[in-house]
Tab-separated table of C-alpha atoms (C1' of nucleotides) in Angstrom:
chain	number	residue	atom	x	y	z
A	1	MET	CA	-209.362	-173.843	-55.558
A	2	SER	CA	-209.398	-170.910	-53.281
A	3	GLU	CA	-206.393	-169.599	-54.990
A	4	GLU	CA	-208.136	-169.362	-58.196
A	5	ALA	CA	-211.018	-167.715	-56.589
A	6	LYS	CA	-208.793	-165.210	-54.973
A	7	ILE	CA	-206.961	-164.438	-58.059
A	8	ASP	CA	-210.091	-164.214	-59.957
A	9	ASP	CA	-211.483	-161.843	-57.481
A	10	ALA	CA	-208.427	-159.712	-57.432
A	11	VAL	CA	-208.263	-159.591	-61.118
A	12	SER	CA	-211.836	-158.778	-61.128
A	13	ASP	CA	-211.080	-155.546	-59.498
A	14	TRP	CA	-208.989	-154.409	-62.311
A	15	GLU	CA	-210.420	-156.247	-65.142
A	16	ASP	CA	-213.946	-155.703	-64.414
A	17	GLY	CA	-216.621	-154.215	-66.420
A	18	LEU	CA	-216.127	-153.700	-70.050
A	19	PRO	CA	-217.336	-150.863	-71.992
A	20	SER	CA	-220.357	-152.079	-73.706
A	21	ALA	CA	-220.493	-151.754	-77.393
A	22	ASP	CA	-222.375	-148.591	-76.951
A	23	ASP	CA	-219.555	-147.061	-75.153
A	24	LEU	CA	-216.798	-148.353	-77.227
A	25	THR	CA	-215.350	-146.235	-79.858
A	26	PRO	CA	-213.707	-148.632	-82.159
A	27	LEU	CA	-211.499	-146.103	-83.715
A	28	SER	CA	-208.429	-147.548	-85.195
A	29	GLN	CA	-206.568	-144.441	-85.324
A	30	CYS	CA	-202.928	-144.670	-85.846
A	31	LEU	CA	-201.373	-142.394	-83.376
A	32	ILE	CA	-197.937	-143.673	-83.781
A	33	PRO	CA	-195.318	-141.072	-83.608
A	34	LEU	CA	-193.827	-140.983	-87.009
A	35	GLU	CA	-190.387	-141.261	-85.637
A	36	LEU	CA	-191.223	-144.266	-83.613
A	37	ALA	CA	-192.986	-145.858	-86.458
A	38	SER	CA	-189.999	-145.271	-88.535
A	39	ALA	CA	-187.707	-146.711	-85.965
A	40	PHE	CA	-189.785	-149.796	-85.583
A	41	ARG	CA	-190.427	-150.052	-89.231
A	42	ILE	CA	-194.073	-150.063	-88.788
A	43	SER	CA	-196.225	-149.597	-91.752
A	44	PRO	CA	-195.599	-146.084	-92.853
A	45	ASP	CA	-198.970	-144.917	-93.649
A	46	PRO	CA	-201.953	-147.151	-93.445
A	47	PRO	CA	-204.513	-146.567	-96.070
A	48	ARG	CA	-207.118	-146.007	-93.526
A	49	THR	CA	-207.995	-142.500	-93.008
A	50	ALA	CA	-210.144	-140.889	-90.466
A	51	VAL	CA	-212.876	-140.989	-92.960
A	52	ASP	CA	-212.741	-144.705	-93.165
A	53	VAL	CA	-212.599	-145.029	-89.493
A	54	THR	CA	-215.488	-142.785	-89.044
A	55	ARG	CA	-217.487	-144.642	-91.565
A	56	ALA	CA	-216.676	-147.920	-89.999
A	57	SER	CA	-217.673	-146.602	-86.678
A	58	ARG	CA	-220.930	-145.485	-87.975
A	59	THR	CA	-221.582	-148.719	-89.649
A	60	THR	CA	-220.860	-150.564	-86.513
A	61	LEU	CA	-222.450	-148.306	-84.079
A	62	SER	CA	-225.460	-146.869	-85.540
A	63	SER	CA	-226.069	-143.938	-83.372
A	64	LEU	CA	-222.697	-143.384	-81.955
A	65	ARG	CA	-221.237	-140.157	-83.019
A	66	VAL	CA	-217.548	-140.088	-83.202
A	67	SER	CA	-216.238	-136.948	-81.824
A	68	SER	CA	-214.179	-135.078	-84.241
A	69	ALA	CA	-211.627	-134.669	-81.587
A	70	ALA	CA	-211.095	-138.344	-81.363
A	71	ALA	CA	-211.321	-139.081	-84.975
A	72	ALA	CA	-209.353	-136.208	-86.203
A	73	ASN	CA	-205.722	-136.593	-85.661
A	74	PHE	CA	-203.276	-134.515	-87.350
A	75	LYS	CA	-204.490	-135.050	-90.753
A	76	PRO	CA	-204.058	-132.536	-93.419
A	77	PHE	CA	-206.620	-134.318	-95.385
A	78	ALA	CA	-209.259	-131.940	-96.303
A	79	ASP	CA	-212.127	-134.117	-95.530
A	80	ASP	CA	-214.220	-131.633	-93.890
A	81	HIS	CA	-217.012	-133.151	-92.077
A	82	ALA	CA	-219.735	-130.851	-91.469
A	83	MET	CA	-219.918	-132.720	-88.317
A	84	PRO	CA	-221.748	-130.698	-85.866
A	85	ASP	CA	-219.225	-130.231	-83.246
A	86	ALA	CA	-221.679	-129.976	-80.557
A	87	ASP	CA	-219.510	-127.989	-78.351
A	88	ALA	CA	-221.818	-125.929	-76.395
A	89	ALA	CA	-219.095	-124.108	-74.713
A	90	ASP	CA	-220.503	-121.029	-73.303
A	91	GLU	CA	-217.744	-118.838	-72.245
A	92	GLY	CA	-217.504	-117.328	-68.905
A	93	SER	CA	-220.193	-114.868	-69.126
A	94	ASP	CA	-221.445	-115.659	-65.776
A	95	PRO	CA	-220.211	-113.223	-63.254
A	96	LYS	CA	-221.453	-115.244	-60.470
A	97	LYS	CA	-218.501	-114.949	-58.267
A	98	THR	CA	-216.702	-112.139	-59.858
A	99	ARG	CA	-213.333	-113.630	-60.114
A	100	ARG	CA	-210.884	-110.901	-59.929
A	101	ALA	CA	-209.506	-110.107	-63.268
A	102	ASN	CA	-206.024	-108.864	-63.174
A	103	SER	CA	-204.800	-108.223	-66.585
A	104	PRO	CA	-207.150	-106.391	-68.774
A	105	ASP	CA	-205.600	-107.798	-71.812
A	106	ASP	CA	-208.331	-108.883	-73.999
A	107	PRO	CA	-207.947	-112.156	-75.650
A	108	THR	CA	-207.949	-111.958	-79.323
A	109	VAL	CA	-211.454	-111.764	-80.363
A	110	ASP	CA	-212.609	-115.167	-81.111
A	111	ASN	CA	-212.814	-115.754	-84.729
A	112	CYS	CA	-214.825	-118.272	-86.385
A	113	THR	CA	-212.209	-118.214	-88.989
A	114	ASP	CA	-209.871	-120.451	-87.151
A	115	ASP	CA	-209.453	-123.759	-88.790
A	116	GLN	CA	-211.137	-126.261	-86.688
A	117	SER	CA	-209.201	-128.962	-88.383
A	118	THR	CA	-205.915	-127.377	-87.634
A	119	ALA	CA	-206.667	-127.605	-84.033
A	120	THR	CA	-206.914	-131.317	-84.390
A	121	ALA	CA	-206.298	-133.110	-81.187
A	122	LYS	CA	-205.652	-129.968	-79.416
A	123	ALA	CA	-207.411	-127.162	-77.856
A	124	LEU	CA	-210.737	-128.743	-78.030
A	125	LYS	CA	-213.126	-128.662	-75.231
A	126	ARG	CA	-212.809	-132.057	-73.872
A	127	PRO	CA	-215.524	-133.099	-71.554
A	128	ARG	CA	-213.947	-134.133	-68.401
A	129	LEU	CA	-211.304	-136.677	-67.983
A	130	VAL	CA	-212.309	-139.593	-65.910
A	131	TRP	CA	-209.514	-141.359	-64.235
A	132	THR	CA	-210.429	-144.912	-64.730
A	133	PRO	CA	-208.617	-147.461	-62.606
A	134	GLN	CA	-206.519	-148.456	-65.536
A	135	LEU	CA	-205.511	-144.980	-66.296
A	136	HIS	CA	-204.707	-144.387	-62.706
A	137	LYS	CA	-202.636	-147.483	-62.620
A	138	ARG	CA	-200.584	-146.239	-65.434
A	139	PHE	CA	-200.210	-143.045	-63.624
A	140	VAL	CA	-199.087	-144.697	-60.465
A	141	ASP	CA	-196.707	-146.932	-62.276
A	142	VAL	CA	-195.059	-144.070	-63.976
A	143	VAL	CA	-194.844	-142.030	-60.850
A	144	ALA	CA	-193.390	-144.926	-59.003
A	145	HIS	CA	-190.940	-145.413	-61.722
A	146	LEU	CA	-189.796	-141.870	-61.746
A	147	GLY	CA	-189.571	-141.643	-58.073
A	148	LEU	CA	-191.541	-139.015	-56.361
A	149	LYS	CA	-188.897	-136.519	-57.013
A	150	ASN	CA	-188.839	-136.591	-60.708
A	151	ALA	CA	-192.460	-137.123	-61.037
A	152	VAL	CA	-193.563	-133.916	-62.514
A	153	PRO	CA	-196.607	-133.461	-64.626
A	154	LYS	CA	-194.928	-133.059	-67.898
A	155	THR	CA	-192.738	-136.051	-67.547
A	156	ILE	CA	-195.480	-138.181	-66.218
A	157	MET	CA	-197.680	-137.214	-69.031
A	158	GLN	CA	-195.055	-138.086	-71.557
A	159	LEU	CA	-194.275	-141.418	-70.073
A	160	MET	CA	-197.831	-142.399	-69.690
A	161	ASN	CA	-198.229	-141.850	-73.305
A	162	VAL	CA	-201.925	-141.660	-73.323
A	163	GLU	CA	-203.362	-140.000	-76.279
A	164	GLY	CA	-205.537	-137.279	-74.977
A	165	LEU	CA	-203.875	-136.672	-71.700
A	166	THR	CA	-202.876	-133.148	-71.050
A	167	ARG	CA	-200.379	-131.819	-68.627
A	168	GLU	CA	-203.120	-130.200	-66.691
A	169	ASN	CA	-204.891	-133.459	-66.273
A	170	VAL	CA	-201.849	-135.052	-64.850
A	171	ALA	CA	-200.982	-132.114	-62.702
A	172	SER	CA	-204.344	-132.132	-61.152
A	173	HIS	CA	-204.327	-135.793	-60.501
A	174	LEU	CA	-200.847	-135.643	-59.169
A	175	GLN	CA	-201.930	-133.048	-56.730
A	176	LYS	CA	-204.577	-135.246	-55.348
A	177	TYR	CA	-202.389	-138.249	-55.403
A	178	ARG	CA	-199.728	-136.574	-53.372
A	179	LEU	CA	-202.200	-135.478	-50.831
A	180	TYR	CA	-203.477	-138.959	-50.561
A	181	VAL	CA	-200.039	-140.381	-50.087
A	182	LYS	CA	-199.242	-137.922	-47.399
A	183	ARG	CA	-202.398	-138.611	-45.596
A	184	MET	CA	-201.689	-142.253	-45.624
A	185	GLN	CA	-198.187	-141.911	-44.410
A	186	GLY	CA	-199.313	-139.701	-41.643
A	187	LEU	CA	-201.800	-142.145	-40.421
A	188	SER	CA	-199.196	-144.741	-40.106
A	189	ASN	CA	-200.470	-147.981	-41.395
A	190	GLU	CA	-203.651	-149.243	-42.792
A	191	GLY	CA	-206.631	-147.167	-42.894
A	192	PRO	CA	-207.893	-146.786	-46.322
A	193	SER	CA	-210.599	-144.370	-45.816
A	194	PRO	CA	-213.722	-145.224	-47.656
A	195	SER	CA	-213.493	-141.902	-49.311
A	196	ASP	CA	-210.398	-142.845	-51.117
A	197	HIS	CA	-211.963	-144.705	-53.876
A	198	LEU	CA	-209.445	-144.863	-56.569
A	199	PHE	CA	-206.322	-144.425	-54.583
A	200	ALA	CA	-207.271	-147.024	-52.079
A	201	SER	CA	-206.108	-149.821	-54.236
A	202	THR	CA	-202.924	-148.230	-55.198
A	203	PRO	CA	-199.851	-149.996	-54.023
A	204	LEU	CA	-198.365	-146.827	-52.781
A	205	PRO	CA	-195.149	-145.687	-54.293
A	206	THR	CA	-192.152	-147.440	-53.052
A	207	GLN	CA	-189.936	-144.612	-52.229
A	208	SER	CA	-187.156	-145.659	-54.395
A	209	PHE	CA	-184.955	-143.251	-56.094
A	210	ASN	CA	-183.911	-144.503	-59.361
A	211	GLU	CA	-183.520	-143.353	-62.814
A	212	SER	CA	-181.155	-140.578	-63.250
A	213	SER	CA	-182.437	-137.451	-64.728
A	214	SER	CA	-181.123	-138.310	-68.075
A	215	ALA	CA	-184.023	-137.283	-70.047
A	216	GLY	CA	-183.776	-137.767	-73.698
A	217	PRO	CA	-181.822	-134.837	-74.904
A	218	SER	CA	-183.816	-134.570	-77.961
A	219	HIS	CA	-186.094	-136.361	-80.200
A	220	GLY	CA	-185.403	-139.772	-81.242
A	221	ASN	CA	-184.571	-141.180	-77.924
A	222	GLY	CA	-185.725	-144.663	-78.200
A	223	ILE	CA	-185.516	-145.284	-74.614
A	224	ALA	CA	-183.642	-148.350	-74.875
A	225	ASN	CA	-185.210	-150.312	-72.303
A	226	GLY	CA	-182.611	-152.851	-72.085
A	227	SER	CA	-182.035	-152.104	-68.567
A	228	HIS	CA	-180.674	-155.196	-67.258
A	229	SER	CA	-179.740	-153.931	-64.001
A	230	SER	CA	-183.043	-154.585	-62.619
A	231	VAL	CA	-183.399	-152.310	-59.827
A	232	GLY	CA	-185.463	-154.723	-58.367
A	233	ASN	CA	-187.506	-153.784	-55.783
A	234	ASN	CA	-190.606	-152.616	-56.521
A	235	GLY	CA	-192.185	-155.632	-56.205
A	236	SER	CA	-195.264	-154.954	-54.988
A	237	SER	CA	-196.973	-158.066	-54.455
A	238	ALA	CA	-200.439	-158.206	-55.524
A	239	ASN	CA	-200.895	-158.962	-59.079
A	240	ASN	CA	-197.959	-159.123	-61.228
A	241	HIS	CA	-198.878	-160.438	-64.523
A	242	MET	CA	-195.907	-161.658	-66.285
A	243	GLY	CA	-193.041	-159.397	-66.274
A	244	MET	CA	-194.396	-156.286	-67.498
A	245	SER	CA	-192.484	-154.308	-64.982
A	246	ILE	CA	-192.483	-150.684	-65.571
A	247	PRO	CA	-193.190	-149.757	-69.029
A	248	MET	CA	-191.000	-146.970	-70.051
A	249	PRO	CA	-192.852	-144.742	-72.274
A	250	TYR	CA	-195.767	-146.974	-72.286
A	251	PRO	CA	-195.481	-148.684	-75.543
A	252	PRO	CA	-198.904	-149.616	-76.445
A	253	PRO	CA	-201.621	-147.181	-76.482
A	254	PRO	CA	-204.470	-148.246	-74.393
A	255	GLN	CA	-206.695	-150.744	-75.930
A	256	ILE	CA	-210.021	-151.928	-75.087
A	257	VAL	CA	-211.061	-155.469	-75.267
A	258	PRO	CA	-214.656	-156.231	-75.557
A	259	MET	CA	-215.989	-158.799	-73.254
A	260	GLN	CA	-219.152	-160.594	-72.638
A	261	MET	CA	-221.374	-159.523	-69.947
A	262	MET	CA	-221.221	-161.332	-66.777
A	263	GLY	CA	-223.268	-161.087	-63.750
A	264	MET	CA	-222.644	-157.779	-62.260
A	265	ALA	CA	-221.047	-158.684	-59.059
A	266	HIS	CA	-221.549	-155.509	-57.265
A	267	GLY	CA	-220.830	-155.006	-53.711
A	268	HIS	CA	-217.177	-154.504	-53.913
A	269	GLY	CA	-214.657	-152.725	-55.870
A	270	TYR	CA	-215.093	-149.383	-57.358
A	271	HIS	CA	-218.057	-147.432	-58.089
A	272	GLY	CA	-218.762	-146.860	-61.618
A	273	TYR	CA	-216.478	-144.380	-63.118
A	274	GLU	CA	-218.064	-143.034	-66.116
A	275	ALA	CA	-217.589	-140.286	-68.450
A	276	ALA	CA	-218.625	-136.998	-67.221
A	277	HIS	CA	-222.000	-137.241	-68.652
A	278	SER	CA	-224.102	-140.109	-69.601
A	279	HIS	CA	-225.714	-142.094	-66.987
A	280	HIS	CA	-225.066	-145.529	-68.149
A	281	SER	CA	-222.904	-147.396	-65.860
A	282	HIS	CA	-220.176	-149.384	-67.367
A	283	HIS	CA	-216.789	-149.864	-66.083
A	284	TYR	CA	-213.685	-149.945	-68.019
A	285	GLN	CA	-211.262	-152.698	-68.044
A	286	GLN	CA	-208.735	-154.351	-70.065
A	287	GLN	CA	-205.146	-154.883	-69.606
A	288	GLN	CA	-203.778	-157.045	-72.267
A	289	TYR	CA	-201.279	-155.216	-74.252
A	290	GLY	CA	-200.094	-156.282	-77.547
A	291	SER	CA	-202.147	-159.026	-78.963
A	292	MET	CA	-205.189	-159.435	-80.961
A	293	MET	CA	-207.748	-156.815	-81.229
A	294	GLN	CA	-206.629	-153.565	-82.413
A	295	GLN	CA	-209.146	-151.314	-81.064
A	296	GLN	CA	-207.887	-148.214	-79.636
A	297	ARG	CA	-209.633	-145.477	-77.972
A	298	ASP	CA	-208.679	-142.271	-76.554
A	299	TRP	CA	-208.954	-142.256	-72.877
A	300	SER	CA	-209.537	-138.655	-72.619
A	301	GLY	CA	-212.967	-139.538	-71.641
A	302	ASN	CA	-214.204	-138.547	-74.943
A	303	LYS	CA	-217.511	-139.695	-75.899
A	304	TYR	CA	-220.416	-137.658	-76.504
A	305	SER	CA	-223.270	-139.892	-75.998
A	306	ASN	CA	-226.111	-137.692	-75.624
A	307	GLY	CA	-227.288	-134.999	-73.459
A	308	TYR	CA	-224.134	-133.093	-73.310
A	309	PRO	CA	-224.099	-130.255	-71.004
A	310	GLN	CA	-227.486	-129.372	-69.930
A	311	HIS	CA	-226.392	-125.938	-69.141
A	312	HIS	CA	-228.669	-123.114	-68.628
A	313	THR	CA	-230.338	-122.326	-71.800
A	314	THR	CA	-227.534	-120.703	-73.496
A	315	GLN	CA	-228.974	-120.096	-76.806
A	316	ASN	CA	-227.302	-117.500	-78.889
A	317	ASN	CA	-223.631	-117.656	-79.792
A	318	SER	CA	-222.309	-119.687	-82.646
A	319	LYS	CA	-222.284	-116.809	-84.864
A	320	CYS	CA	-220.296	-117.587	-87.831
F	1	DA	C1'	-192.612	-121.735	-69.228
F	2	DT	C1'	-193.782	-125.236	-65.685
F	3	DA	C1'	-194.840	-127.016	-61.131
F	4	DG	C1'	-197.715	-126.494	-57.161
F	5	DA	C1'	-201.547	-124.856	-54.634
F	6	DA	C1'	-205.963	-122.855	-54.311
F	7	DA	C1'	-210.375	-121.672	-56.283
F	8	DT	C1'	-214.156	-123.034	-58.911
F	9	DA	C1'	-217.041	-126.058	-61.624
F	10	DT	C1'	-219.600	-130.444	-62.530
I	1	DC	C1'	-219.537	-134.443	-51.800
I	2	DA	C1'	-215.814	-136.037	-54.634
I	3	DT	C1'	-213.258	-135.182	-58.349
I	4	DA	C1'	-211.649	-132.554	-62.403
I	5	DT	C1'	-210.580	-128.080	-64.377
I	6	DT	C1'	-209.183	-123.443	-64.274
I	7	DT	C1'	-206.754	-119.730	-62.136
I	8	DC	C1'	-203.155	-117.787	-59.865
I	9	DT	C1'	-198.555	-117.652	-57.914
I	10	DA	C1'	-193.714	-119.026	-57.157
DNA sequence: ATAGAAATAT
DNA sequence: CATATTTCTA
């Protein structure tokens, strides 16, 4: 009996709090690398286009606006949505702290001529990535897998295989993560500071050096996971669901599984990690890869609910 | 061009 | 105040 309770509790930590329908962005975007798709013989090109997805989203969620960033993949389709990309990005015109400017090279004057669609999932002002426990877990797994030595931003990012993750995101997080690890090692054992939050529940990387630096020489590397040798070790107690060991380039893009609401058992676990803005508190969860439900969502913390940046009244701009 | 560290921003 | 992003430097 207690076992179940324990397990349940533990699992709770990770699989707790589902994004309510409001938060969910049921976008079924197919972000499968063409090559991979080809290799796996996945359906070449699903008839569903961003348009469909968008429409579906709207139908489902009345007032949820799908960000163009999320919805628009690389898609040459000329379905131009006049979607108001509410990107109130006021450029640095706020000499508050006079950051020293070294090179006087002026950036090419911004043109409104640039194709917004060409930018696709790139170079768009993404809100602010929130490292949800799940995301962090992936991160930790990958880092652990690479060994601290080979764990560099770029590689990590690639292995994590999360849609909207940028190298910068990873780099930043890695920075913090390393600091945390050092702190912990320095303090000998036990002593998860309450200020650790996210990292606290991280199993800590087992300093194991594995994986040679044989990075795929070029495209196409399928990363044959075969790996029988089983390095073994890593076993980090805690919750090991089935043998999902370390996912090489994480196969499945993150999915989100809707869940019913249960009593909010607060009092333990994490605080609510939410998107940068929006004050609703929902946690993220989910973990089941590959099976039912095909809802994907970009974890870039993309979701413009409402009340974007309440910056100073920056009127003007948007001159096109 | 990328990783790491420090400075800002939210 | 913690955490994420943007600089800046090696």
